[in-house]
XYZ file of C-alpha atoms in Angstrom:
410
model
C -29.885 13.427 8.891
C -28.022 14.569 5.773
C -25.004 12.586 4.616
C -21.599 13.834 5.740
C -18.278 13.247 4.005
C -15.294 12.375 6.179
C -11.789 12.148 4.693
C -8.986 10.371 6.558
C -5.484 10.407 5.118
C -4.115 7.690 7.371
C -0.378 8.382 7.164
C 2.132 6.433 9.204
C 3.463 9.722 10.675
C 0.370 11.927 10.874
C -3.336 11.298 10.438
C -5.042 14.094 8.517
C -8.785 13.978 9.121
C -11.805 16.220 8.715
C -15.273 16.669 7.262
C -16.196 18.372 4.024
C -17.546 21.695 5.267
C -17.260 23.575 1.991
C -14.628 26.247 1.506
C -13.845 26.176 5.233
C -12.729 22.545 5.110
C -9.488 22.019 6.988
C -7.913 18.867 8.429
C -6.686 18.254 11.909
C -3.331 16.529 12.240
C -2.770 13.857 14.843
C 0.521 11.936 15.212
C -0.265 8.305 14.414
C 1.367 6.977 17.565
C 0.855 5.957 21.148
C 3.671 7.219 23.365
C 5.015 6.492 26.814
C 6.980 9.174 28.645
C 9.662 8.403 31.192
C 7.225 9.108 34.035
C 5.266 6.058 32.860
C 2.244 7.881 31.445
C 0.622 6.714 28.210
C -0.403 9.333 25.652
C -2.410 9.031 22.424
C -1.574 11.083 19.359
C -0.403 14.558 20.322
C -1.391 14.315 23.999
C 2.250 14.052 25.039
C 2.825 17.631 23.856
C 0.564 18.994 26.602
C 1.340 16.546 29.387
C 5.114 16.685 29.544
C 7.841 19.273 29.213
C 10.563 16.670 29.030
C 10.626 14.648 25.834
C 13.776 12.744 26.737
C 13.438 8.940 26.772
C 9.962 9.082 25.262
C 8.957 5.821 23.573
C 6.691 5.619 20.538
C 4.518 2.739 19.375
C 3.170 2.935 15.841
C 0.384 0.810 14.319
C 2.518 0.611 11.172
C 5.343 -1.792 10.406
C 7.394 -1.325 7.230
C 4.765 1.121 6.029
C 1.860 -1.340 6.453
C -0.995 -0.924 8.930
C -0.569 -4.087 10.976
C -2.007 -3.313 14.423
C -5.594 -2.164 14.803
C -5.188 -2.657 18.564
C -2.925 0.389 18.385
C -4.705 2.228 15.571
C -8.255 2.145 16.924
C -7.652 4.258 20.066
C -5.792 6.784 17.885
C -8.789 6.932 15.513
C -11.184 7.329 18.442
C -9.078 10.190 19.770
C -8.937 11.749 16.287
C -12.727 11.551 15.905
C -13.156 13.328 19.234
C -11.002 16.185 17.936
C -12.547 16.224 14.459
C -16.139 16.906 15.423
C -17.695 18.970 18.217
C -20.528 16.452 18.346
C -20.405 12.685 18.263
C -19.848 11.282 14.783
C -22.735 9.241 13.384
C -21.050 6.667 11.100
C -24.421 5.434 9.800
C -24.894 8.723 7.940
C -21.234 9.276 7.020
C -19.344 8.551 3.807
C -15.685 7.737 4.508
C -12.783 8.289 2.102
C -9.715 6.524 3.501
C -6.154 6.275 2.204
C -3.831 3.319 2.595
C -0.284 2.421 1.564
C 0.117 1.374 -2.096
C 0.441 -2.393 -2.496
C -0.987 -2.970 0.963
C -1.125 -6.687 1.728
C -4.665 -7.886 0.873
C -5.358 -9.401 4.287
C -4.366 -6.158 6.002
C -6.729 -4.240 3.709
C -9.513 -6.683 4.517
C -8.857 -6.107 8.222
C -9.299 -2.376 7.618
C -12.572 -2.941 5.756
C -13.876 -5.008 8.656
C -13.038 -2.267 11.139
C -14.695 0.386 8.958
C -17.962 -1.493 8.438
C -18.231 -3.888 11.375
C -16.577 -1.945 14.192
C -17.468 1.654 13.314
C -20.475 1.022 11.072
C -19.764 3.596 8.360
C -22.534 3.709 5.773
C -20.399 4.235 2.648
C -16.712 3.841 2.002
C -13.997 4.452 -0.579
C -10.435 3.235 0.028
C -7.525 4.299 -2.165
C -3.817 5.045 -2.347
C -3.028 8.641 -1.298
C -1.458 9.578 -4.657
C -4.711 8.938 -6.514
C -6.269 11.897 -4.680
C -3.550 14.415 -5.573
C -4.934 15.285 -9.058
C -8.153 16.434 -7.383
C -6.282 19.016 -5.295
C -4.061 20.630 -7.930
C -4.746 23.754 -9.978
C -5.672 22.353 -13.394
C -4.886 25.713 -15.030
C -1.229 25.211 -14.083
C -0.768 21.437 -13.902
C -2.229 18.941 -16.371
C -5.088 17.242 -14.537
C -4.852 14.046 -16.621
C -1.138 13.194 -16.463
C 0.731 13.433 -13.174
C 3.826 11.817 -11.775
C 3.392 11.932 -8.008
C 6.523 11.788 -5.864
C 5.245 11.162 -2.357
C 8.036 11.183 0.221
C 6.716 10.508 3.701
C 7.837 8.936 6.944
C 8.701 5.418 5.774
C 9.170 5.488 2.003
C 9.283 7.599 -1.113
C 6.745 6.483 -3.713
C 6.905 7.350 -7.409
C 3.398 6.952 -8.787
C 2.165 7.795 -12.306
C -1.488 8.838 -12.372
C -3.095 8.826 -15.818
C -6.638 10.110 -16.193
C -6.976 10.086 -12.388
C -6.107 6.377 -12.206
C -2.865 4.964 -10.874
C -0.840 3.212 -13.567
C 0.319 0.390 -11.336
C 2.969 -0.988 -13.692
C 4.883 2.262 -13.221
C 4.700 2.472 -9.426
C 8.147 2.409 -7.784
C 9.278 2.599 -4.166
C 12.466 4.025 -2.692
C 12.900 2.735 0.904
C 14.030 6.152 2.134
C 11.846 8.601 4.014
C 11.864 10.782 7.088
C 12.452 7.863 9.450
C 15.587 6.697 7.612
C 16.966 10.235 7.530
C 16.337 10.618 11.269
C 18.179 7.389 12.033
C 21.142 8.388 9.884
C 21.345 11.836 11.481
C 21.179 10.214 14.907
C 24.146 7.987 13.992
C 26.182 11.005 12.899
C 25.403 13.020 16.025
C 25.951 10.079 18.372
C 29.356 9.346 16.848
C 30.599 12.912 16.511
C 28.934 14.806 19.340
C 26.369 13.598 21.907
C 24.271 10.495 22.432
C 20.727 11.527 21.505
C 19.373 8.012 20.995
C 16.733 8.477 23.690
C 15.279 11.637 22.195
C 13.598 10.961 18.816
C 11.742 14.282 18.935
C 15.036 16.170 19.220
C 16.499 14.235 16.272
C 13.502 15.121 14.122
C 13.677 18.779 15.172
C 17.372 18.975 14.257
C 16.685 17.411 10.862
C 13.775 19.689 10.009
C 15.534 22.885 11.106
C 19.080 22.291 9.808
C 19.196 19.794 6.911
C 19.182 20.854 3.269
C 19.737 19.341 -0.161
C 23.029 20.398 -1.762
C 22.931 21.898 -5.270
C 26.192 20.092 -6.061
C 27.147 17.534 -3.441
C 30.879 17.322 -4.204
C 31.349 21.086 -4.334
C 29.340 21.588 -1.145
C 31.394 18.914 0.591
C 34.602 20.750 -0.300
C 33.197 23.874 1.342
C 31.525 22.158 4.277
C 32.954 24.622 6.820
C 31.021 27.374 5.071
C 27.768 25.507 5.723
C 28.088 25.122 9.467
C 25.382 26.042 11.931
C 24.917 25.851 15.679
C 21.923 24.145 17.227
C 21.065 24.994 20.835
C 20.087 21.809 22.654
C 17.086 21.773 25.017
C 17.781 22.891 28.591
C 14.082 22.792 29.649
C 14.401 26.363 30.911
C 14.451 28.550 27.812
C 13.662 25.766 25.331
C 12.201 22.260 25.473
C 12.818 21.423 21.816
C 16.025 23.265 20.875
C 16.569 25.792 18.086
C 19.109 27.037 15.565
C 21.332 29.776 16.963
C 20.966 33.119 15.249
C 22.304 36.462 16.443
C 20.463 36.389 19.757
C 22.468 36.069 22.959
C 22.270 32.636 24.545
C 23.053 31.589 28.120
C 26.751 30.802 28.677
C 25.908 27.317 29.957
C 23.874 26.362 26.865
C 24.861 23.150 25.124
C 25.672 23.840 21.486
C 25.651 21.236 18.731
C 27.840 22.305 15.792
C 26.759 20.759 12.512
C 28.601 20.898 9.201
C 28.480 18.202 6.505
C 25.783 16.256 8.415
C 23.328 18.870 7.219
C 23.545 17.861 3.561
C 24.986 14.323 3.698
C 21.821 12.999 5.351
C 19.406 14.166 2.580
C 21.949 13.127 -0.061
C 20.887 9.511 0.539
C 18.081 10.122 -1.984
C 20.762 10.275 -4.687
C 23.460 8.114 -3.070
C 21.729 5.395 -1.000
C 25.121 3.786 -0.351
C 25.665 6.477 2.292
C 23.331 4.475 4.523
C 25.519 1.391 4.301
C 28.791 3.280 4.593
C 27.654 4.625 7.962
C 26.339 1.369 9.388
C 28.753 -0.770 11.409
C 27.277 -4.013 10.064
C 27.330 -3.177 6.372
C 30.303 -0.820 6.084
C 32.750 -3.753 6.057
C 30.583 -6.129 4.026
C 32.124 -6.368 0.552
C 28.985 -7.863 -0.997
C 26.868 -4.965 0.212
C 29.495 -2.413 -0.748
C 29.739 -3.705 -4.316
C 25.978 -4.020 -4.859
C 24.278 -1.429 -7.102
C 21.595 0.615 -5.368
C 18.905 2.448 -7.279
C 18.455 6.068 -6.301
C 15.543 8.457 -6.695
C 16.453 9.429 -10.262
C 16.825 5.791 -11.362
C 13.351 4.948 -10.055
C 11.711 8.032 -11.556
C 13.134 7.095 -14.963
C 11.974 3.497 -14.557
C 8.517 4.707 -13.581
C 8.175 7.026 -16.580
C 9.494 4.459 -19.064
C 7.104 1.811 -17.704
C 4.191 3.977 -18.851
C 2.791 4.142 -22.411
C 5.230 5.956 -24.691
C 2.830 8.735 -25.592
C 2.374 9.679 -21.925
C 6.054 9.879 -20.946
C 6.793 13.520 -21.844
C 3.445 14.502 -20.349
C 4.376 12.885 -17.053
C 7.814 14.536 -16.960
C 6.134 17.919 -17.467
C 3.715 17.412 -14.585
C 5.690 16.079 -11.626
C 4.127 16.846 -8.245
C 5.995 16.709 -4.933
C 3.904 15.757 -1.904
C 4.662 14.424 1.558
C 6.422 15.982 4.518
C 9.948 14.860 3.627
C 9.862 16.924 0.414
C 9.910 20.002 2.676
C 13.677 19.579 3.018
C 15.251 22.821 1.857
C 16.236 22.799 -1.829
C 14.538 19.448 -2.542
C 12.738 20.659 -5.681
C 15.610 22.555 -7.397
C 18.043 19.669 -6.911
C 15.580 17.120 -8.249
C 14.840 19.314 -11.259
C 18.551 19.685 -12.021
C 19.178 15.930 -11.804
C 16.203 14.991 -13.977
C 17.099 17.510 -16.678
C 20.452 15.753 -17.010
C 18.926 12.296 -17.345
C 15.713 12.712 -19.350
C 15.634 13.418 -23.109
C 16.551 17.011 -23.924
C 13.382 17.543 -25.963
C 11.185 16.736 -22.958
C 9.972 19.513 -20.732
C 10.670 18.801 -17.059
C 8.487 20.648 -14.569
C 8.322 19.896 -10.847
C 5.606 21.504 -8.756
C 5.808 21.950 -4.987
C 3.689 25.057 -4.389
C -0.058 24.436 -4.334
C -1.790 27.688 -3.391
C -0.588 27.532 0.200
C -1.771 23.947 0.756
C 0.949 22.138 2.758
C 2.491 19.321 0.760
C 1.536 16.717 3.355
C -2.132 17.777 3.121
C -2.531 17.553 -0.665
C -4.021 14.075 -0.483
C -6.565 15.133 2.133
C -7.743 18.148 0.138
C -7.942 15.907 -2.917
C -10.280 13.636 -0.982
C -12.433 16.618 -0.026
C -12.697 17.701 -3.663
C -13.428 14.131 -4.764
C -16.329 14.002 -2.306
C -17.961 16.772 -4.365
C -17.670 14.799 -7.616
C -20.482 12.687 -9.098
C -17.985 9.910 -9.879
C -17.701 9.110 -6.171
C -21.006 7.245 -6.140
C -19.707 4.894 -8.841
C -16.613 3.856 -6.904
C -18.120 3.707 -3.413
C -19.118 0.565 -1.537
C -22.044 0.698 0.879
C -22.351 -1.206 4.128
C -25.245 -3.142 2.591
C -23.094 -4.264 -0.348
C -20.279 -5.239 2.014
C -22.485 -7.562 4.045
C -24.149 -8.953 0.935
C -20.921 -9.839 -0.903
C -18.558 -10.628 1.973
C -15.226 -9.337 3.234
C -13.406 -9.879 -0.085
C -15.718 -7.539 -1.964
C -13.883 -4.337 -1.039
C -10.553 -5.810 -2.049
C -11.942 -6.711 -5.457
C -13.180 -3.166 -5.938
C -10.404 -1.150 -4.283
C -7.312 -3.361 -4.567
C -4.520 -2.425 -6.942
C -4.852 -3.853 -10.427
C -1.867 -5.656 -11.893
C -1.080 -4.431 -15.397
C 0.862 -6.614 -17.790
Protein backbone atom coordinates (compact mmCIF):
# COMPACT_ATOMS: atom_id res chain seq x y z
CA UNK A 1 0.00 0.00 0.00
CA UNK A 2 1.33 3.45 -0.91
CA UNK A 3 2.17 5.88 1.87
CA UNK A 4 -0.51 8.40 2.82
CA UNK A 5 0.02 11.79 4.43
CA UNK A 6 -2.35 12.80 7.21
CA UNK A 7 -2.25 16.31 8.69
CA UNK A 8 -3.88 17.07 12.05
CA UNK A 9 -3.94 20.63 13.32
CA UNK A 10 -4.94 19.76 16.87
CA UNK A 11 -6.39 23.07 18.06
CA UNK A 12 -7.98 23.45 21.46
CA UNK A 13 -11.20 24.73 19.80
CA UNK A 14 -11.34 22.80 16.53
CA UNK A 15 -9.41 19.86 15.12
CA UNK A 16 -8.60 20.32 11.44
CA UNK A 17 -7.74 16.97 9.88
CA UNK A 18 -7.44 15.42 6.44
CA UNK A 19 -5.28 13.53 3.98
CA UNK A 20 -3.16 14.97 1.21
CA UNK A 21 -5.28 14.23 -1.85
CA UNK A 22 -3.63 16.71 -4.18
CA UNK A 23 -5.42 19.87 -5.25
CA UNK A 24 -8.67 18.54 -3.76
CA UNK A 25 -7.22 18.43 -0.25
CA UNK A 26 -9.61 19.90 2.29
CA UNK A 27 -9.81 19.48 6.07
CA UNK A 28 -12.76 18.48 8.15
CA UNK A 29 -13.36 20.49 11.30
CA UNK A 30 -14.38 18.80 14.51
CA UNK A 31 -14.90 20.67 17.81
CA UNK A 32 -12.25 19.38 20.21
CA UNK A 33 -14.73 18.66 22.98
CA UNK A 34 -16.96 16.09 24.58
CA UNK A 35 -20.33 17.58 25.53
CA UNK A 36 -23.23 16.65 27.75
CA UNK A 37 -26.67 18.08 27.00
CA UNK A 38 -29.29 18.68 29.66
CA UNK A 39 -31.08 15.46 28.69
CA UNK A 40 -28.00 13.59 29.93
CA UNK A 41 -26.68 12.44 26.55
CA UNK A 42 -22.95 12.47 25.82
CA UNK A 43 -21.78 13.75 22.44
CA UNK A 44 -18.33 13.72 20.81
CA UNK A 45 -17.12 16.59 18.66
CA UNK A 46 -19.96 18.06 16.62
CA UNK A 47 -22.48 15.29 17.37
CA UNK A 48 -24.45 17.60 19.66
CA UNK A 49 -25.40 19.73 16.64
CA UNK A 50 -27.49 16.90 15.18
CA UNK A 51 -28.84 15.35 18.37
CA UNK A 52 -30.34 18.34 20.13
CA UNK A 53 -32.25 21.47 19.23
CA UNK A 54 -31.80 22.97 22.66
CA UNK A 55 -28.27 24.08 23.46
CA UNK A 56 -29.18 25.57 26.83
CA UNK A 57 -27.28 24.16 29.82
CA UNK A 58 -24.92 22.19 27.58
CA UNK A 59 -21.66 21.30 29.32
CA UNK A 60 -18.32 20.99 27.53
CA UNK A 61 -15.26 19.00 28.53
CA UNK A 62 -12.03 19.80 26.72
CA UNK A 63 -8.83 17.73 26.70
CA UNK A 64 -6.92 21.01 27.02
CA UNK A 65 -6.14 22.96 30.17
CA UNK A 66 -4.50 26.39 29.89
CA UNK A 67 -3.79 25.63 26.25
CA UNK A 68 -1.95 22.35 26.99
CA UNK A 69 -3.17 18.90 25.95
CA UNK A 70 -3.46 17.24 29.35
CA UNK A 71 -6.12 14.53 28.97
CA UNK A 72 -5.73 11.80 26.38
CA UNK A 73 -8.68 10.03 28.04
CA UNK A 74 -10.77 12.84 26.57
CA UNK A 75 -8.75 13.42 23.40
CA UNK A 76 -8.58 9.84 22.12
CA UNK A 77 -12.34 9.33 21.54
CA UNK A 78 -12.42 12.70 19.75
CA UNK A 79 -9.54 11.57 17.50
CA UNK A 80 -11.27 8.24 16.83
CA UNK A 81 -14.44 10.09 15.86
CA UNK A 82 -12.41 12.48 13.66
CA UNK A 83 -10.70 9.57 11.87
CA UNK A 84 -14.09 8.03 11.13
CA UNK A 85 -15.15 11.28 9.45
CA UNK A 86 -11.82 11.85 7.69
CA UNK A 87 -11.69 8.67 5.65
CA UNK A 88 -14.39 6.59 3.96
CA UNK A 89 -12.32 3.50 4.70
CA UNK A 90 -10.49 2.53 7.86
CA UNK A 91 -7.21 4.36 8.31
CA UNK A 92 -4.10 2.17 8.20
CA UNK A 93 -1.61 3.94 10.51
CA UNK A 94 1.19 1.54 9.53
CA UNK A 95 1.29 3.10 6.05
CA UNK A 96 0.50 6.68 7.12
CA UNK A 97 2.79 9.64 7.74
CA UNK A 98 1.35 11.97 10.39
CA UNK A 99 2.03 15.71 10.68
CA UNK A 100 0.68 16.93 14.02
CA UNK A 101 0.62 20.38 15.60
CA UNK A 102 0.91 21.17 19.28
CA UNK A 103 0.94 24.28 21.46
CA UNK A 104 4.26 26.19 21.50
CA UNK A 105 6.27 25.54 24.66
CA UNK A 106 4.24 22.43 25.41
CA UNK A 107 5.45 20.82 28.64
CA UNK A 108 7.93 18.06 27.66
CA UNK A 109 6.14 15.29 29.54
CA UNK A 110 2.86 16.16 27.82
CA UNK A 111 4.62 16.02 24.44
CA UNK A 112 6.09 12.64 25.33
CA UNK A 113 2.59 11.42 26.21
CA UNK A 114 1.46 12.49 22.74
CA UNK A 115 4.36 10.66 21.09
CA UNK A 116 3.45 7.50 22.98
CA UNK A 117 -0.15 7.70 21.82
CA UNK A 118 0.92 8.28 18.20
CA UNK A 119 3.37 5.37 18.02
CA UNK A 120 2.23 2.93 20.69
CA UNK A 121 -1.55 3.37 20.68
CA UNK A 122 -2.25 4.18 17.02
CA UNK A 123 0.91 2.74 15.46
CA UNK A 124 1.62 5.48 12.91
CA UNK A 125 4.62 4.63 10.75
CA UNK A 126 6.15 8.12 10.47
CA UNK A 127 5.59 11.29 12.41
CA UNK A 128 6.44 14.99 12.51
CA UNK A 129 5.30 17.17 15.42
CA UNK A 130 5.56 20.96 15.34
CA UNK A 131 4.07 24.25 16.48
CA UNK A 132 1.24 25.41 14.18
CA UNK A 133 2.96 28.68 13.23
CA UNK A 134 5.89 26.85 11.65
CA UNK A 135 3.54 25.52 8.96
CA UNK A 136 2.12 28.91 7.95
CA UNK A 137 5.00 29.87 5.58
CA UNK A 138 4.21 26.76 3.53
CA UNK A 139 0.64 27.94 2.89
CA UNK A 140 1.23 31.57 1.90
CA UNK A 141 1.63 33.01 -1.59
CA UNK A 142 5.38 33.62 -1.84
CA UNK A 143 4.83 36.09 -4.70
CA UNK A 144 3.04 38.39 -2.23
CA UNK A 145 4.53 37.54 1.16
CA UNK A 146 8.23 36.91 1.82
CA UNK A 147 8.54 33.16 2.35
CA UNK A 148 11.67 33.49 4.53
CA UNK A 149 10.67 36.13 7.08
CA UNK A 150 7.25 36.00 8.72
CA UNK A 151 5.82 37.27 11.95
CA UNK A 152 2.87 35.01 12.70
CA UNK A 153 0.12 36.37 14.95
CA UNK A 154 -1.97 33.34 15.83
CA UNK A 155 -5.03 34.25 17.89
CA UNK A 156 -7.06 31.18 18.78
CA UNK A 157 -9.32 29.94 21.54
CA UNK A 158 -6.99 30.19 24.54
CA UNK A 159 -4.14 32.54 23.65
CA UNK A 160 -2.67 34.88 21.09
CA UNK A 161 0.84 33.86 20.05
CA UNK A 162 3.36 36.16 18.37
CA UNK A 163 5.87 33.94 16.61
CA UNK A 164 8.74 35.02 14.32
CA UNK A 165 9.56 32.44 11.66
CA UNK A 166 12.90 32.93 9.93
CA UNK A 167 13.82 30.66 7.03
CA UNK A 168 10.87 28.41 7.95
CA UNK A 169 12.19 27.92 11.50
CA UNK A 170 10.67 29.41 14.62
CA UNK A 171 12.98 31.91 16.30
CA UNK A 172 12.13 30.84 19.82
CA UNK A 173 13.77 33.78 21.59
CA UNK A 174 11.18 36.04 19.97
CA UNK A 175 8.08 33.99 20.77
CA UNK A 176 5.59 35.88 22.96
CA UNK A 177 2.18 34.97 24.37
CA UNK A 178 -0.79 37.19 25.15
CA UNK A 179 -3.23 35.29 27.44
CA UNK A 180 -6.24 36.57 25.51
CA UNK A 181 -8.18 34.57 22.95
CA UNK A 182 -11.71 33.64 22.01
CA UNK A 183 -12.43 32.02 25.37
CA UNK A 184 -11.47 35.14 27.35
CA UNK A 185 -13.57 37.34 25.07
CA UNK A 186 -16.55 35.01 25.50
CA UNK A 187 -16.27 35.14 29.28
CA UNK A 188 -16.03 38.93 29.29
CA UNK A 189 -19.04 39.28 26.99
CA UNK A 190 -20.97 36.89 29.21
CA UNK A 191 -20.20 39.09 32.24
CA UNK A 192 -21.46 42.18 30.43
CA UNK A 193 -24.68 40.53 29.26
CA UNK A 194 -25.36 38.89 32.61
CA UNK A 195 -24.95 42.19 34.45
CA UNK A 196 -26.81 44.42 32.01
CA UNK A 197 -29.43 42.18 30.43
CA UNK A 198 -30.04 38.43 30.90
CA UNK A 199 -28.26 35.56 32.59
CA UNK A 200 -26.78 33.50 29.75
CA UNK A 201 -24.22 31.64 31.86
CA UNK A 202 -25.71 28.26 30.94
CA UNK A 203 -25.50 28.81 27.20
CA UNK A 204 -21.87 29.01 25.99
CA UNK A 205 -22.91 28.44 22.38
CA UNK A 206 -25.18 31.50 22.50
CA UNK A 207 -22.38 33.62 23.99
CA UNK A 208 -20.03 32.60 21.19
CA UNK A 209 -22.68 33.28 18.54
CA UNK A 210 -23.31 36.77 19.92
CA UNK A 211 -19.59 37.52 19.93
CA UNK A 212 -18.98 36.30 16.39
CA UNK A 213 -22.00 38.09 14.91
CA UNK A 214 -21.89 41.43 16.77
CA UNK A 215 -18.40 42.29 18.08
CA UNK A 216 -15.96 44.48 16.17
CA UNK A 217 -12.65 46.25 16.73
CA UNK A 218 -13.00 50.04 17.01
CA UNK A 219 -10.85 52.22 14.74
CA UNK A 220 -10.48 54.71 17.60
CA UNK A 221 -11.70 53.36 20.92
CA UNK A 222 -12.27 56.69 22.69
CA UNK A 223 -14.13 58.25 19.77
CA UNK A 224 -16.25 55.13 19.27
CA UNK A 225 -17.09 55.09 22.97
CA UNK A 226 -18.35 58.67 22.77
CA UNK A 227 -20.68 57.61 19.96
CA UNK A 228 -21.66 54.24 21.39
CA UNK A 229 -25.38 54.80 20.76
CA UNK A 230 -24.61 54.97 17.05
CA UNK A 231 -23.13 51.47 17.19
CA UNK A 232 -26.08 49.68 18.71
CA UNK A 233 -27.57 46.50 17.33
CA UNK A 234 -30.35 44.13 18.31
CA UNK A 235 -29.75 40.42 18.70
CA UNK A 236 -32.78 38.11 18.59
CA UNK A 237 -32.39 35.44 21.25
CA UNK A 238 -33.24 31.80 20.49
CA UNK A 239 -36.91 30.84 20.90
CA UNK A 240 -36.43 27.29 19.48
CA UNK A 241 -39.27 27.95 17.03
CA UNK A 242 -37.82 30.25 14.38
CA UNK A 243 -34.22 30.07 15.60
CA UNK A 244 -32.16 27.79 17.83
CA UNK A 245 -29.02 29.93 17.80
CA UNK A 246 -30.24 33.54 17.57
CA UNK A 247 -29.38 36.17 14.97
CA UNK A 248 -28.82 39.88 14.47
CA UNK A 249 -32.02 41.75 13.68
CA UNK A 250 -32.11 43.34 10.25
CA UNK A 251 -35.13 44.78 8.47
CA UNK A 252 -37.13 41.57 8.57
CA UNK A 253 -40.26 41.42 10.70
CA UNK A 254 -39.84 39.42 13.89
CA UNK A 255 -42.50 37.89 16.14
CA UNK A 256 -43.85 40.33 18.75
CA UNK A 257 -42.93 37.96 21.58
CA UNK A 258 -39.27 37.65 20.51
CA UNK A 259 -36.67 38.39 23.16
CA UNK A 260 -34.34 41.13 21.97
CA UNK A 261 -30.87 41.77 23.34
CA UNK A 262 -29.76 45.36 22.70
CA UNK A 263 -26.00 45.74 22.53
CA UNK A 264 -24.03 48.97 22.38
CA UNK A 265 -20.52 49.47 23.80
CA UNK A 266 -20.20 45.74 24.63
CA UNK A 267 -19.63 45.17 20.94
CA UNK A 268 -16.27 46.94 20.85
CA UNK A 269 -15.19 46.97 24.52
CA UNK A 270 -14.80 43.19 24.54
CA UNK A 271 -12.29 43.03 21.62
CA UNK A 272 -10.53 46.13 22.98
CA UNK A 273 -8.93 43.90 25.62
CA UNK A 274 -6.21 43.13 23.04
CA UNK A 275 -5.03 46.73 23.46
CA UNK A 276 -6.23 47.42 27.02
CA UNK A 277 -6.01 44.15 29.00
CA UNK A 278 -6.94 46.06 32.17
CA UNK A 279 -10.55 45.92 30.95
CA UNK A 280 -10.59 42.30 32.09
CA UNK A 281 -9.69 43.25 35.65
CA UNK A 282 -11.96 46.29 35.76
CA UNK A 283 -14.93 44.03 35.04
CA UNK A 284 -14.08 41.27 37.49
CA UNK A 285 -15.52 41.52 41.00
CA UNK A 286 -12.38 40.07 42.59
CA UNK A 287 -9.81 42.28 40.89
CA UNK A 288 -11.73 45.51 40.31
CA UNK A 289 -11.16 46.62 43.92
CA UNK A 290 -7.63 45.23 44.26
CA UNK A 291 -5.24 48.19 44.23
CA UNK A 292 -2.20 46.04 43.51
CA UNK A 293 -3.82 44.57 40.42
CA UNK A 294 -5.17 47.93 39.32
CA UNK A 295 -1.76 49.59 39.50
CA UNK A 296 0.13 46.76 37.78
CA UNK A 297 1.30 47.33 34.18
CA UNK A 298 -0.15 44.89 31.67
CA UNK A 299 1.44 44.26 28.31
CA UNK A 300 -0.92 44.47 25.37
CA UNK A 301 -0.73 43.04 21.86
CA UNK A 302 1.37 45.91 20.50
CA UNK A 303 3.87 45.70 23.38
CA UNK A 304 4.41 41.99 22.76
CA UNK A 305 4.72 42.36 18.99
CA UNK A 306 7.43 44.99 19.50
CA UNK A 307 9.22 42.78 22.02
CA UNK A 308 9.05 39.86 19.61
CA UNK A 309 10.48 41.83 16.69
CA UNK A 310 13.26 43.42 18.76
CA UNK A 311 14.25 40.01 20.17
CA UNK A 312 15.15 38.91 16.63
CA UNK A 313 18.43 39.68 14.82
CA UNK A 314 18.57 43.36 13.87
CA UNK A 315 18.80 42.72 10.15
CA UNK A 316 15.54 40.74 10.17
CA UNK A 317 13.38 43.24 12.07
CA UNK A 318 12.12 45.38 9.17
CA UNK A 319 11.60 42.21 7.14
CA UNK A 320 9.38 40.77 9.86
CA UNK A 321 7.33 43.97 10.19
CA UNK A 322 6.71 43.89 6.43
CA UNK A 323 5.46 40.30 6.48
CA UNK A 324 3.02 39.96 9.38
CA UNK A 325 0.46 37.18 8.93
CA UNK A 326 -2.79 36.92 10.88
CA UNK A 327 -4.06 33.39 11.50
CA UNK A 328 -6.49 31.81 13.94
CA UNK A 329 -10.23 32.15 14.34
CA UNK A 330 -10.19 35.11 16.73
CA UNK A 331 -8.55 37.32 14.08
CA UNK A 332 -11.87 37.09 12.20
CA UNK A 333 -13.24 39.81 14.48
CA UNK A 334 -14.40 42.64 12.23
CA UNK A 335 -11.75 45.33 11.70
CA UNK A 336 -8.99 43.35 13.45
CA UNK A 337 -6.40 43.89 10.69
CA UNK A 338 -6.91 47.64 10.04
CA UNK A 339 -6.77 48.49 13.74
CA UNK A 340 -3.62 46.45 14.28
CA UNK A 341 -1.98 48.07 11.26
CA UNK A 342 -2.83 51.55 12.55
CA UNK A 343 -1.43 50.82 16.02
CA UNK A 344 1.81 49.29 14.74
CA UNK A 345 2.48 52.15 12.33
CA UNK A 346 2.42 54.49 15.33
CA UNK A 347 4.87 52.42 17.35
CA UNK A 348 7.40 51.00 14.88
CA UNK A 349 10.13 53.10 13.20
CA UNK A 350 8.76 55.32 10.45
CA UNK A 351 11.25 53.99 7.89
CA UNK A 352 9.96 50.43 8.33
CA UNK A 353 7.26 49.13 6.07
CA UNK A 354 4.39 47.57 8.03
CA UNK A 355 2.25 45.08 6.14
CA UNK A 356 -0.34 42.80 7.72
CA UNK A 357 -1.86 40.01 5.65
CA UNK A 358 -5.19 38.35 6.44
CA UNK A 359 -6.42 37.26 3.00
CA UNK A 360 -4.87 34.05 1.71
CA UNK A 361 -6.59 33.13 -1.56
CA UNK A 362 -9.83 32.19 0.16
CA UNK A 363 -8.16 29.89 2.71
CA UNK A 364 -9.86 30.50 6.09
CA UNK A 365 -7.43 31.93 8.61
CA UNK A 366 -7.95 29.05 11.03
CA UNK A 367 -7.00 26.54 8.30
CA UNK A 368 -3.70 28.12 7.23
CA UNK A 369 -1.67 25.80 9.43
CA UNK A 370 -3.41 22.72 8.05
CA UNK A 371 -2.83 23.70 4.42
CA UNK A 372 0.78 24.46 5.32
CA UNK A 373 1.10 20.91 6.61
CA UNK A 374 -0.35 19.57 3.36
CA UNK A 375 2.17 21.56 1.32
CA UNK A 376 5.01 20.49 3.60
CA UNK A 377 4.09 16.85 2.99
CA UNK A 378 5.00 17.43 -0.68
CA UNK A 379 8.46 18.76 0.19
CA UNK A 380 11.64 16.65 0.15
CA UNK A 381 12.73 18.23 3.44
CA UNK A 382 10.02 16.30 5.28
CA UNK A 383 12.03 13.08 5.23
CA UNK A 384 14.88 14.82 7.05
CA UNK A 385 12.74 15.99 9.95
CA UNK A 386 10.51 12.93 10.32
CA UNK A 387 10.84 10.23 12.96
CA UNK A 388 9.84 6.67 12.10
CA UNK A 389 8.23 4.17 14.44
CA UNK A 390 11.39 2.07 14.20
CA UNK A 391 13.56 4.99 15.35
CA UNK A 392 11.14 5.73 18.19
CA UNK A 393 11.37 2.22 19.61
CA UNK A 394 15.12 2.09 19.08
CA UNK A 395 15.92 5.37 20.87
CA UNK A 396 13.15 5.54 23.48
CA UNK A 397 10.37 7.94 24.38
CA UNK A 398 12.68 10.96 24.79
CA UNK A 399 13.88 10.77 21.20
CA UNK A 400 10.97 12.71 19.70
CA UNK A 401 11.34 15.47 22.26
CA UNK A 402 15.00 15.86 21.38
CA UNK A 403 14.13 16.16 17.70
CA UNK A 404 10.87 18.13 17.85
CA UNK A 405 11.08 20.10 21.11
CA UNK A 406 11.59 23.85 21.03
CA UNK A 407 15.20 24.97 21.07
CA UNK A 408 16.22 27.59 23.60
CA UNK A 409 18.19 30.40 21.99
CA UNK A 410 20.50 32.55 24.07
